[in-house]
Each structure stands twice: as structure tokens, then as C-alpha cells.
């Protein structure tokens, strides 16, 4: 039976699980759940004895108060979905529980927070790192699960976990897509019918991209892809970045057998969408 419990009860329960040597899997979310979240829940259920999900729309990671206000909230549906997945515990804290005072934890993010999302959403990753640290401190999971759609976030959480020396294994889940390829996101709910139909071009253009033609000039590819996307009504690219998958550094040239990631943020009307795709240039074909 799934239980929705408060912080004090959660801490007691986690302690009891630890004494039984149960492994705890944790999926932090901001609610408005979709199959991307559920795929993480399924991983957690498969790999741990206990699975805990949090639902908390974290105000400190929104650089734009309108975005926070408009962030979709579907609490009843979320709980039904989690119950159907067999989640053990759901934690739905309020802002005072997570932020009892004005203090904030700041981590050395080793510059990973500077490019891409960091450039356009000032302070966003400081908010993410702090809230995830606070949630880990309460839930004390063995493993925590994050989607690759927020690839830069995944890297930053890994970095925060390393510098804070937390005994949590950070696990990732592949991007889950709609049948036409659009990456699942809670924000997709806010798209009008017309916007939703053009949004499909983002992934189509990414998928059709042939990096072999740009080995000596990846920045030219970034410009070209942005222009291609911007041709569609409602779509306005914020950035297109090709980065080395591990370091997230921008390469001067694309080398064979190195994994790169094409990362993209696009406004679709008033809704900001992100997506990414890995690629390797192989000499074997
Ligand atoms: O990816 C999200 O939903 C949020 O950024 C997270 C990790 C739950 C932190 O608020």
C-alpha cells in the first residue's frame, strides 16, 4: 500500500528500512507526472526493495516567477499513477519543510552550470543542487533516479553528490518520447494544439542531423540547426550546443569514436522545451 507521509514520519520509516538492510530507491519529481517519470519509478522498483517519490515544485530553481506560477500541477492524477506503479512512499513537502530558513547550500559545480541552461536560467542549477541535497538528506536513498532529458542537470547532481560526498548512486533513465518523437515533459501540457503539432520538428531536425558533414566546424552545425528550427512558426531556438558527452565542453572539431551530445532549448510559443541526443562519428561506416 502506497503511503503519503510527512518529513518526521519519513525519517523514522527510512531508519527502520535501514535497520532491515533494505535498499532505498528515490525519484525526486516536481509532479505533473508522465511516462518519463514512470520509467524512472520502474527502474527504481526493479533495483531496490523500497521506492520513494517526492513531489515538490521547487521555487528556488525557477528564475522566472511566471514559469513557476504556470508550472503544471496535477496532484490527484500523480498520486493515482504512483499508486498504480506500486510506489511505497510519496513525500509531498511544503516550502517551509524544505526551506525552514533563508540559508542556502552552495556547491562547487565545477563550471558545469555555466553553459547552455546555466547561461539562460541564472541561478537555476544552484536551486536544483540545493533542493536535491536537501531531499537526499531527508530520504537518505541508496540510489536516486534522474532523466537524461535534463542532461546538464544530471551532470550537476552527480557533481553535487561527489563534492558533498553523499553515499548515493546517481542513476539515469533514457529520454522517453511521444510516438511522434517529442520528448515527454510536464511542460508539454501547456502547448496549444498548433504548437504541439510544430513541436515535433525539434526532434525530427535533431534526428536527421548528419554530423559527418561538420567535423571541422561543429559551431556551423549549431547555427544551421537553429535556423532550420526557427523557420517554423511558434519555434524560437534559445541555444543549440554540441558538447562532449562526459565533460560537456564545446569541441573545436568532432573526432571519431568520441560520444557527443547535441543539446537544444527551444521556445514553442510561451513554453520552453529542451531535448538532447547523443551521437558518435564512427570510422566504420
Ligand atoms: O527534474 C526535476 O523535476 C527537478 O529539477 C528536480 C530534480 C526534482 C529538482 O527539483
mmCIF file of C-alpha atoms and ligand atoms in Angstrom:
data_model
loop_
_atom_site.group_PDB
_atom_site.id
_atom_site.type_symbol
_atom_site.label_atom_id
_atom_site.label_comp_id
_atom_site.label_asym_id
_atom_site.label_seq_id
_atom_site.Cartn_x
_atom_site.Cartn_y
_atom_site.Cartn_z
ATOM 1 C CA UNK A 1 0.000 0.000 0.000
ATOM 2 C CA UNK A 2 1.382 3.405 -1.019
ATOM 3 C CA UNK A 3 1.660 5.898 1.834
ATOM 4 C CA UNK A 4 1.890 9.690 1.687
ATOM 5 C CA UNK A 5 3.882 10.769 4.702
ATOM 6 C CA UNK A 6 5.392 13.861 6.286
ATOM 7 C CA UNK A 7 9.052 14.535 6.971
ATOM 8 C CA UNK A 8 9.248 13.267 10.606
ATOM 9 C CA UNK A 9 7.433 10.048 9.772
ATOM 10 C CA UNK A 10 9.519 9.583 6.641
ATOM 11 C CA UNK A 11 12.764 9.867 8.613
ATOM 12 C CA UNK A 12 11.549 7.242 11.091
ATOM 13 C CA UNK A 13 10.440 4.935 8.314
ATOM 14 C CA UNK A 14 13.740 5.301 6.445
ATOM 15 C CA UNK A 15 15.621 4.460 9.642
ATOM 16 C CA UNK A 16 13.507 1.315 10.039
ATOM 17 C CA UNK A 17 14.223 0.272 6.421
ATOM 18 C CA UNK A 18 17.948 0.811 7.006
ATOM 19 C CA UNK A 19 17.876 -1.478 10.029
ATOM 20 C CA UNK A 20 16.342 -4.153 7.812
ATOM 21 C CA UNK A 21 19.098 -3.558 5.231
ATOM 22 C CA UNK A 22 16.549 -2.602 2.584
ATOM 23 C CA UNK A 23 17.846 -0.676 -0.405
ATOM 24 C CA UNK A 24 16.011 2.568 -0.979
ATOM 25 C CA UNK A 25 15.459 3.981 -4.465
ATOM 26 C CA UNK A 26 14.358 7.597 -4.779
ATOM 27 C CA UNK A 27 12.768 9.502 -7.652
ATOM 28 C CA UNK A 28 12.581 13.255 -6.992
ATOM 29 C CA UNK A 29 9.976 14.995 -9.162
ATOM 30 C CA UNK A 30 8.087 18.243 -9.485
ATOM 31 C CA UNK A 31 4.847 16.378 -10.232
ATOM 32 C CA UNK A 32 2.735 16.663 -13.411
ATOM 33 C CA UNK A 33 3.972 13.147 -13.981
ATOM 34 C CA UNK A 34 4.287 11.444 -17.366
ATOM 35 C CA UNK A 35 5.793 8.209 -18.640
ATOM 36 C CA UNK A 36 9.300 9.648 -18.405
ATOM 37 C CA UNK A 37 8.864 9.816 -14.630
ATOM 38 C CA UNK A 38 7.186 6.433 -14.537
ATOM 39 C CA UNK A 39 10.098 4.841 -16.393
ATOM 40 C CA UNK A 40 12.363 6.068 -13.566
ATOM 41 C CA UNK A 41 9.948 4.720 -10.976
ATOM 42 C CA UNK A 42 10.000 1.344 -12.736
ATOM 43 C CA UNK A 43 13.793 1.296 -12.673
ATOM 44 C CA UNK A 44 13.796 2.123 -9.007
ATOM 45 C CA UNK A 45 11.247 -0.603 -8.286
ATOM 46 C CA UNK A 46 13.295 -3.145 -10.215
ATOM 47 C CA UNK A 47 16.567 -2.278 -8.470
ATOM 48 C CA UNK A 48 15.568 -1.592 -4.851
ATOM 49 C CA UNK A 49 13.365 -3.038 -2.132
ATOM 50 C CA UNK A 50 11.725 0.305 -1.383
ATOM 51 C CA UNK A 51 10.851 3.142 -3.761
ATOM 52 C CA UNK A 52 10.149 6.670 -2.591
ATOM 53 C CA UNK A 53 8.952 9.502 -4.855
ATOM 54 C CA UNK A 54 8.892 13.169 -3.901
ATOM 55 C CA UNK A 55 6.652 15.774 -5.469
ATOM 56 C CA UNK A 56 7.883 19.287 -4.812
ATOM 57 C CA UNK A 57 7.760 22.234 -7.193
ATOM 58 C CA UNK A 58 10.973 23.836 -6.017
ATOM 59 C CA UNK A 59 10.644 27.633 -6.132
ATOM 60 C CA UNK A 60 14.409 28.289 -5.929
ATOM 61 C CA UNK A 61 15.132 26.729 -9.314
ATOM 62 C CA UNK A 62 12.729 28.960 -11.228
ATOM 63 C CA UNK A 63 14.487 32.050 -12.481
ATOM 64 C CA UNK A 64 11.189 33.300 -13.876
ATOM 65 C CA UNK A 65 8.271 33.698 -11.443
ATOM 66 C CA UNK A 66 5.735 33.364 -14.288
ATOM 67 C CA UNK A 67 7.190 29.973 -15.162
ATOM 68 C CA UNK A 68 6.797 28.878 -11.524
ATOM 69 C CA UNK A 69 3.216 30.105 -11.442
ATOM 70 C CA UNK A 70 2.351 28.331 -14.680
ATOM 71 C CA UNK A 71 4.184 25.111 -13.921
ATOM 72 C CA UNK A 72 1.573 22.351 -14.395
ATOM 73 C CA UNK A 73 0.208 20.753 -11.236
ATOM 74 C CA UNK A 74 -1.855 17.573 -11.359
ATOM 75 C CA UNK A 75 -1.637 16.240 -7.777
ATOM 76 C CA UNK A 76 -4.529 13.765 -7.801
ATOM 77 C CA UNK A 77 -3.554 12.198 -11.080
ATOM 78 C CA UNK A 78 0.085 11.985 -9.909
ATOM 79 C CA UNK A 79 -0.864 10.041 -6.799
ATOM 80 C CA UNK A 80 -3.066 7.664 -8.781
ATOM 81 C CA UNK A 81 -0.225 6.983 -11.212
ATOM 82 C CA UNK A 82 2.290 6.358 -8.432
ATOM 83 C CA UNK A 83 -0.098 4.078 -6.597
ATOM 84 C CA UNK A 84 -0.649 2.064 -9.777
ATOM 85 C CA UNK A 85 3.153 1.725 -10.151
ATOM 86 C CA UNK A 86 3.467 0.225 -6.669
ATOM 87 C CA UNK A 87 5.483 3.064 -5.130
ATOM 88 C CA UNK A 88 5.926 2.590 -1.374
ATOM 89 C CA UNK A 89 6.106 6.161 -0.146
ATOM 90 C CA UNK A 90 5.272 9.569 -1.582
ATOM 91 C CA UNK A 91 6.687 12.682 0.027
ATOM 92 C CA UNK A 92 4.913 15.946 -0.813
ATOM 93 C CA UNK A 93 6.597 18.569 1.358
ATOM 94 C CA UNK A 94 5.634 22.221 1.547
ATOM 95 C CA UNK A 95 8.121 25.036 1.021
ATOM 96 C CA UNK A 96 8.671 25.600 4.799
ATOM 97 C CA UNK A 97 9.621 21.963 5.321
ATOM 98 C CA UNK A 98 12.343 22.109 2.690
ATOM 99 C CA UNK A 99 13.435 25.697 3.399
ATOM 100 C CA UNK A 100 12.881 26.325 7.132
ATOM 101 C CA UNK A 101 15.103 29.432 6.951
ATOM 102 C CA UNK A 102 16.916 31.681 4.488
ATOM 103 C CA UNK A 103 20.099 29.587 4.433
ATOM 104 C CA UNK A 104 21.057 28.003 1.121
ATOM 105 C CA UNK A 105 23.640 25.314 0.385
ATOM 106 C CA UNK A 106 26.081 26.296 -2.326
ATOM 107 C CA UNK A 107 28.208 23.708 -4.108
ATOM 108 C CA UNK A 108 31.221 23.926 -6.354
ATOM 109 C CA UNK A 109 29.627 22.835 -9.608
ATOM 110 C CA UNK A 110 32.973 22.961 -11.405
ATOM 111 C CA UNK A 111 31.666 25.220 -14.161
ATOM 112 C CA UNK A 112 29.132 22.603 -15.316
ATOM 113 C CA UNK A 113 26.414 25.114 -14.526
ATOM 114 C CA UNK A 114 27.805 27.808 -16.821
ATOM 115 C CA UNK A 115 26.924 26.832 -20.407
ATOM 116 C CA UNK A 116 23.549 26.077 -22.003
ATOM 117 C CA UNK A 117 20.769 26.074 -19.378
ATOM 118 C CA UNK A 118 23.013 27.948 -16.941
ATOM 119 C CA UNK A 119 23.515 30.761 -19.409
ATOM 120 C CA UNK A 120 19.817 31.346 -19.914
ATOM 121 C CA UNK A 121 18.448 30.422 -16.472
ATOM 122 C CA UNK A 122 20.581 32.227 -13.929
ATOM 123 C CA UNK A 123 20.703 30.534 -10.525
ATOM 124 C CA UNK A 124 18.652 27.593 -11.785
ATOM 125 C CA UNK A 125 21.278 24.950 -11.060
ATOM 126 C CA UNK A 126 22.135 26.383 -7.639
ATOM 127 C CA UNK A 127 18.458 25.854 -6.802
ATOM 128 C CA UNK A 128 18.461 22.328 -8.229
ATOM 129 C CA UNK A 129 21.657 21.280 -6.408
ATOM 130 C CA UNK A 130 20.404 22.693 -3.109
ATOM 131 C CA UNK A 131 16.967 21.091 -3.257
ATOM 132 C CA UNK A 132 18.301 17.700 -4.290
ATOM 133 C CA UNK A 133 20.832 17.851 -1.444
ATOM 134 C CA UNK A 134 18.011 18.645 0.992
ATOM 135 C CA UNK A 135 15.799 15.865 -0.356
ATOM 136 C CA UNK A 136 18.680 13.361 -0.172
ATOM 137 C CA UNK A 137 19.288 14.444 3.415
ATOM 138 C CA UNK A 138 15.691 13.581 4.321
ATOM 139 C CA UNK A 139 15.184 10.444 2.210
ATOM 140 C CA UNK A 140 18.744 9.054 2.561
ATOM 141 C CA UNK A 141 18.414 6.922 -0.564
ATOM 142 C CA UNK A 142 20.915 4.331 -1.794
ATOM 143 C CA UNK A 143 20.076 5.192 -5.395
ATOM 144 C CA UNK A 144 18.411 8.204 -6.980
ATOM 145 C CA UNK A 145 16.979 8.386 -10.493
ATOM 146 C CA UNK A 146 17.010 11.294 -12.953
ATOM 147 C CA UNK A 147 16.001 11.550 -16.595
ATOM 148 C CA UNK A 148 18.504 12.224 -19.362
ATOM 149 C CA UNK A 149 16.240 14.842 -20.881
ATOM 150 C CA UNK A 150 17.707 17.188 -18.288
ATOM 151 C CA UNK A 151 21.201 16.056 -19.142
ATOM 152 C CA UNK A 152 23.041 19.028 -17.707
ATOM 153 C CA UNK A 153 21.000 18.672 -14.503
ATOM 154 C CA UNK A 154 22.042 15.031 -14.280
ATOM 155 C CA UNK A 155 25.720 16.017 -14.518
ATOM 156 C CA UNK A 156 25.299 18.733 -11.907
ATOM 157 C CA UNK A 157 23.564 16.414 -9.457
ATOM 158 C CA UNK A 158 26.387 13.920 -9.927
ATOM 159 C CA UNK A 159 28.879 16.712 -9.206
ATOM 160 C CA UNK A 160 26.966 17.905 -6.124
ATOM 161 C CA UNK A 161 26.822 14.330 -4.822
ATOM 162 C CA UNK A 162 30.588 13.957 -5.325
ATOM 163 C CA UNK A 163 31.598 17.226 -3.666
ATOM 164 C CA UNK A 164 29.187 16.689 -0.768
ATOM 165 C CA UNK A 165 30.483 13.089 -0.520
ATOM 166 C CA UNK A 166 26.971 11.664 -0.311
ATOM 167 C CA UNK A 167 26.687 7.865 -0.408
ATOM 168 C CA UNK A 168 24.049 7.967 -3.149
ATOM 169 C CA UNK A 169 24.378 6.271 -6.510
ATOM 170 C CA UNK A 170 23.067 8.586 -9.233
ATOM 171 C CA UNK A 171 21.215 6.581 -11.887
ATOM 172 C CA UNK A 172 19.835 7.868 -15.154
ATOM 173 C CA UNK A 173 16.931 6.956 -17.389
ATOM 174 C CA UNK A 174 16.763 7.439 -21.139
ATOM 175 C CA UNK A 175 14.522 10.094 -22.644
ATOM 176 C CA UNK A 176 11.003 8.838 -23.171
ATOM 177 C CA UNK A 177 9.358 10.212 -26.314
ATOM 178 C CA UNK A 178 5.817 10.605 -27.589
ATOM 179 C CA UNK A 179 5.025 8.441 -30.616
ATOM 180 C CA UNK A 180 5.966 11.317 -32.949
ATOM 181 C CA UNK A 181 9.314 11.826 -31.193
ATOM 182 C CA UNK A 182 8.647 14.847 -28.965
ATOM 183 C CA UNK A 183 10.487 14.343 -25.665
ATOM 184 C CA UNK A 184 7.998 13.867 -22.840
ATOM 185 C CA UNK A 185 7.897 16.819 -20.483
ATOM 186 C CA UNK A 186 5.445 18.149 -17.929
ATOM 187 C CA UNK A 187 5.574 21.409 -19.863
ATOM 188 C CA UNK A 188 4.111 19.770 -22.999
ATOM 189 C CA UNK A 189 0.710 20.046 -21.311
ATOM 190 C CA UNK A 190 0.892 23.799 -21.786
ATOM 191 C CA UNK A 191 1.247 23.651 -25.581
ATOM 192 C CA UNK A 192 -1.726 24.639 -27.733
ATOM 193 C CA UNK A 193 -2.796 22.162 -30.396
ATOM 194 C CA UNK A 194 -0.998 24.140 -33.063
ATOM 195 C CA UNK A 195 2.184 24.479 -31.009
ATOM 196 C CA UNK A 196 2.113 20.799 -30.180
ATOM 197 C CA UNK A 197 1.979 19.937 -33.887
ATOM 198 C CA UNK A 198 5.018 22.080 -34.799
ATOM 199 C CA UNK A 199 6.975 20.948 -31.710
ATOM 200 C CA UNK A 200 7.531 17.623 -33.434
ATOM 201 C CA UNK A 201 10.026 19.339 -35.775
ATOM 202 C CA UNK A 202 12.530 19.809 -32.952
ATOM 203 C CA UNK A 203 13.331 16.127 -32.607
ATOM 204 C CA UNK A 204 12.878 15.440 -36.321
ATOM 205 C CA UNK A 205 15.561 18.026 -37.171
ATOM 206 C CA UNK A 206 17.879 16.727 -34.439
ATOM 207 C CA UNK A 207 17.454 13.145 -35.571
ATOM 208 C CA UNK A 208 18.045 13.971 -39.254
ATOM 209 C CA UNK A 209 21.214 15.912 -38.469
ATOM 210 C CA UNK A 210 24.296 14.391 -40.096
ATOM 211 C CA UNK A 211 27.347 15.426 -38.018
ATOM 212 C CA UNK A 212 29.818 13.916 -40.516
ATOM 213 C CA UNK A 213 29.400 16.981 -42.690
ATOM 214 C CA UNK A 214 30.551 19.249 -39.828
ATOM 215 C CA UNK A 215 33.569 17.514 -38.290
ATOM 216 C CA UNK A 216 35.728 20.595 -38.756
ATOM 217 C CA UNK A 217 33.142 23.125 -37.810
ATOM 218 C CA UNK A 218 30.546 21.975 -35.289
ATOM 219 C CA UNK A 219 29.605 25.564 -34.454
ATOM 220 C CA UNK A 220 28.403 25.951 -38.049
ATOM 221 C CA UNK A 221 26.122 22.978 -37.460
ATOM 222 C CA UNK A 222 24.728 24.620 -34.327
ATOM 223 C CA UNK A 223 23.834 27.751 -36.330
ATOM 224 C CA UNK A 224 22.355 25.763 -39.180
ATOM 225 C CA UNK A 225 20.158 23.667 -36.899
ATOM 226 C CA UNK A 226 18.918 26.744 -35.053
ATOM 227 C CA UNK A 227 17.994 28.404 -38.348
ATOM 228 C CA UNK A 228 16.224 25.304 -39.543
ATOM 229 C CA UNK A 229 14.144 25.133 -36.363
ATOM 230 C CA UNK A 230 13.390 28.855 -36.360
ATOM 231 C CA UNK A 231 11.777 28.564 -39.783
ATOM 232 C CA UNK A 232 8.717 27.076 -38.125
ATOM 233 C CA UNK A 233 6.045 29.344 -36.794
ATOM 234 C CA UNK A 234 5.953 29.292 -32.924
ATOM 235 C CA UNK A 235 9.506 27.894 -32.662
ATOM 236 C CA UNK A 236 12.360 30.095 -31.470
ATOM 237 C CA UNK A 237 15.662 28.483 -30.563
ATOM 238 C CA UNK A 238 17.434 29.665 -27.428
ATOM 239 C CA UNK A 239 20.532 27.558 -27.972
ATOM 240 C CA UNK A 240 21.811 24.606 -29.942
ATOM 241 C CA UNK A 241 25.040 23.207 -28.464
ATOM 242 C CA UNK A 242 27.194 20.297 -29.410
ATOM 243 C CA UNK A 243 29.191 19.195 -26.369
ATOM 244 C CA UNK A 244 31.473 16.365 -25.483
ATOM 245 C CA UNK A 245 29.257 13.950 -23.591
ATOM 246 C CA UNK A 246 31.424 13.480 -20.488
ATOM 247 C CA UNK A 247 32.998 16.887 -19.963
ATOM 248 C CA UNK A 248 30.204 18.947 -21.543
ATOM 249 C CA UNK A 249 32.946 21.040 -23.177
ATOM 250 C CA UNK A 250 32.407 22.504 -26.629
ATOM 251 C CA UNK A 251 34.713 20.727 -29.097
ATOM 252 C CA UNK A 252 36.577 22.586 -31.815
ATOM 253 C CA UNK A 253 36.417 19.566 -34.103
ATOM 254 C CA UNK A 254 34.429 16.376 -33.974
ATOM 255 C CA UNK A 255 36.640 13.342 -33.543
ATOM 256 C CA UNK A 256 35.846 9.765 -34.416
ATOM 257 C CA UNK A 257 34.648 7.387 -31.727
ATOM 258 C CA UNK A 258 34.011 10.138 -29.174
ATOM 259 C CA UNK A 259 30.490 10.469 -27.803
ATOM 260 C CA UNK A 260 28.979 13.909 -28.280
ATOM 261 C CA UNK A 261 25.630 15.292 -27.286
ATOM 262 C CA UNK A 262 23.500 17.658 -29.277
ATOM 263 C CA UNK A 263 21.603 19.766 -26.720
ATOM 264 C CA UNK A 264 18.855 22.165 -27.537
ATOM 265 C CA UNK A 265 16.423 24.615 -25.917
ATOM 266 C CA UNK A 266 13.550 25.990 -27.957
ATOM 267 C CA UNK A 267 10.656 28.253 -27.133
ATOM 268 C CA UNK A 268 7.451 26.867 -28.557
ATOM 269 C CA UNK A 269 5.066 29.780 -28.102
ATOM 270 C CA UNK A 270 5.328 30.595 -24.367
ATOM 271 C CA UNK A 271 6.658 27.162 -23.421
ATOM 272 C CA UNK A 272 10.361 26.402 -23.174
ATOM 273 C CA UNK A 273 11.282 22.887 -24.313
ATOM 274 C CA UNK A 274 14.634 21.115 -24.060
ATOM 275 C CA UNK A 275 15.900 17.968 -25.715
ATOM 276 C CA UNK A 276 19.179 16.189 -26.458
ATOM 277 C CA UNK A 277 20.621 13.349 -28.459
ATOM 278 C CA UNK A 278 23.968 11.545 -28.354
ATOM 279 C CA UNK A 279 25.995 10.746 -31.430
ATOM 280 C CA UNK A 280 29.328 9.202 -32.339
ATOM 281 C CA UNK A 281 31.156 9.674 -35.624
ATOM 282 C CA UNK A 282 32.385 6.247 -36.487
ATOM 283 C CA UNK A 283 35.116 5.418 -38.965
ATOM 284 C CA UNK A 284 33.487 2.105 -39.593
ATOM 285 C CA UNK A 285 30.760 3.307 -41.878
HETATM 286 O O1 LIG B 1 13.922 17.451 -12.809
HETATM 287 C C1 LIG B 1 13.146 17.860 -11.921
HETATM 288 O O2 LIG B 1 11.950 17.543 -11.895
HETATM 289 C C2 LIG B 1 13.675 18.794 -10.834
HETATM 290 O O3 LIG B 1 14.652 19.622 -11.334
HETATM 291 C C3 LIG B 1 14.167 18.041 -9.583
HETATM 292 C C4 LIG B 1 15.351 17.160 -9.889
HETATM 293 C C5 LIG B 1 13.043 17.218 -8.995
HETATM 294 C C6 LIG B 1 14.626 19.053 -8.520
HETATM 295 O O4 LIG B 1 13.602 19.908 -8.154
#
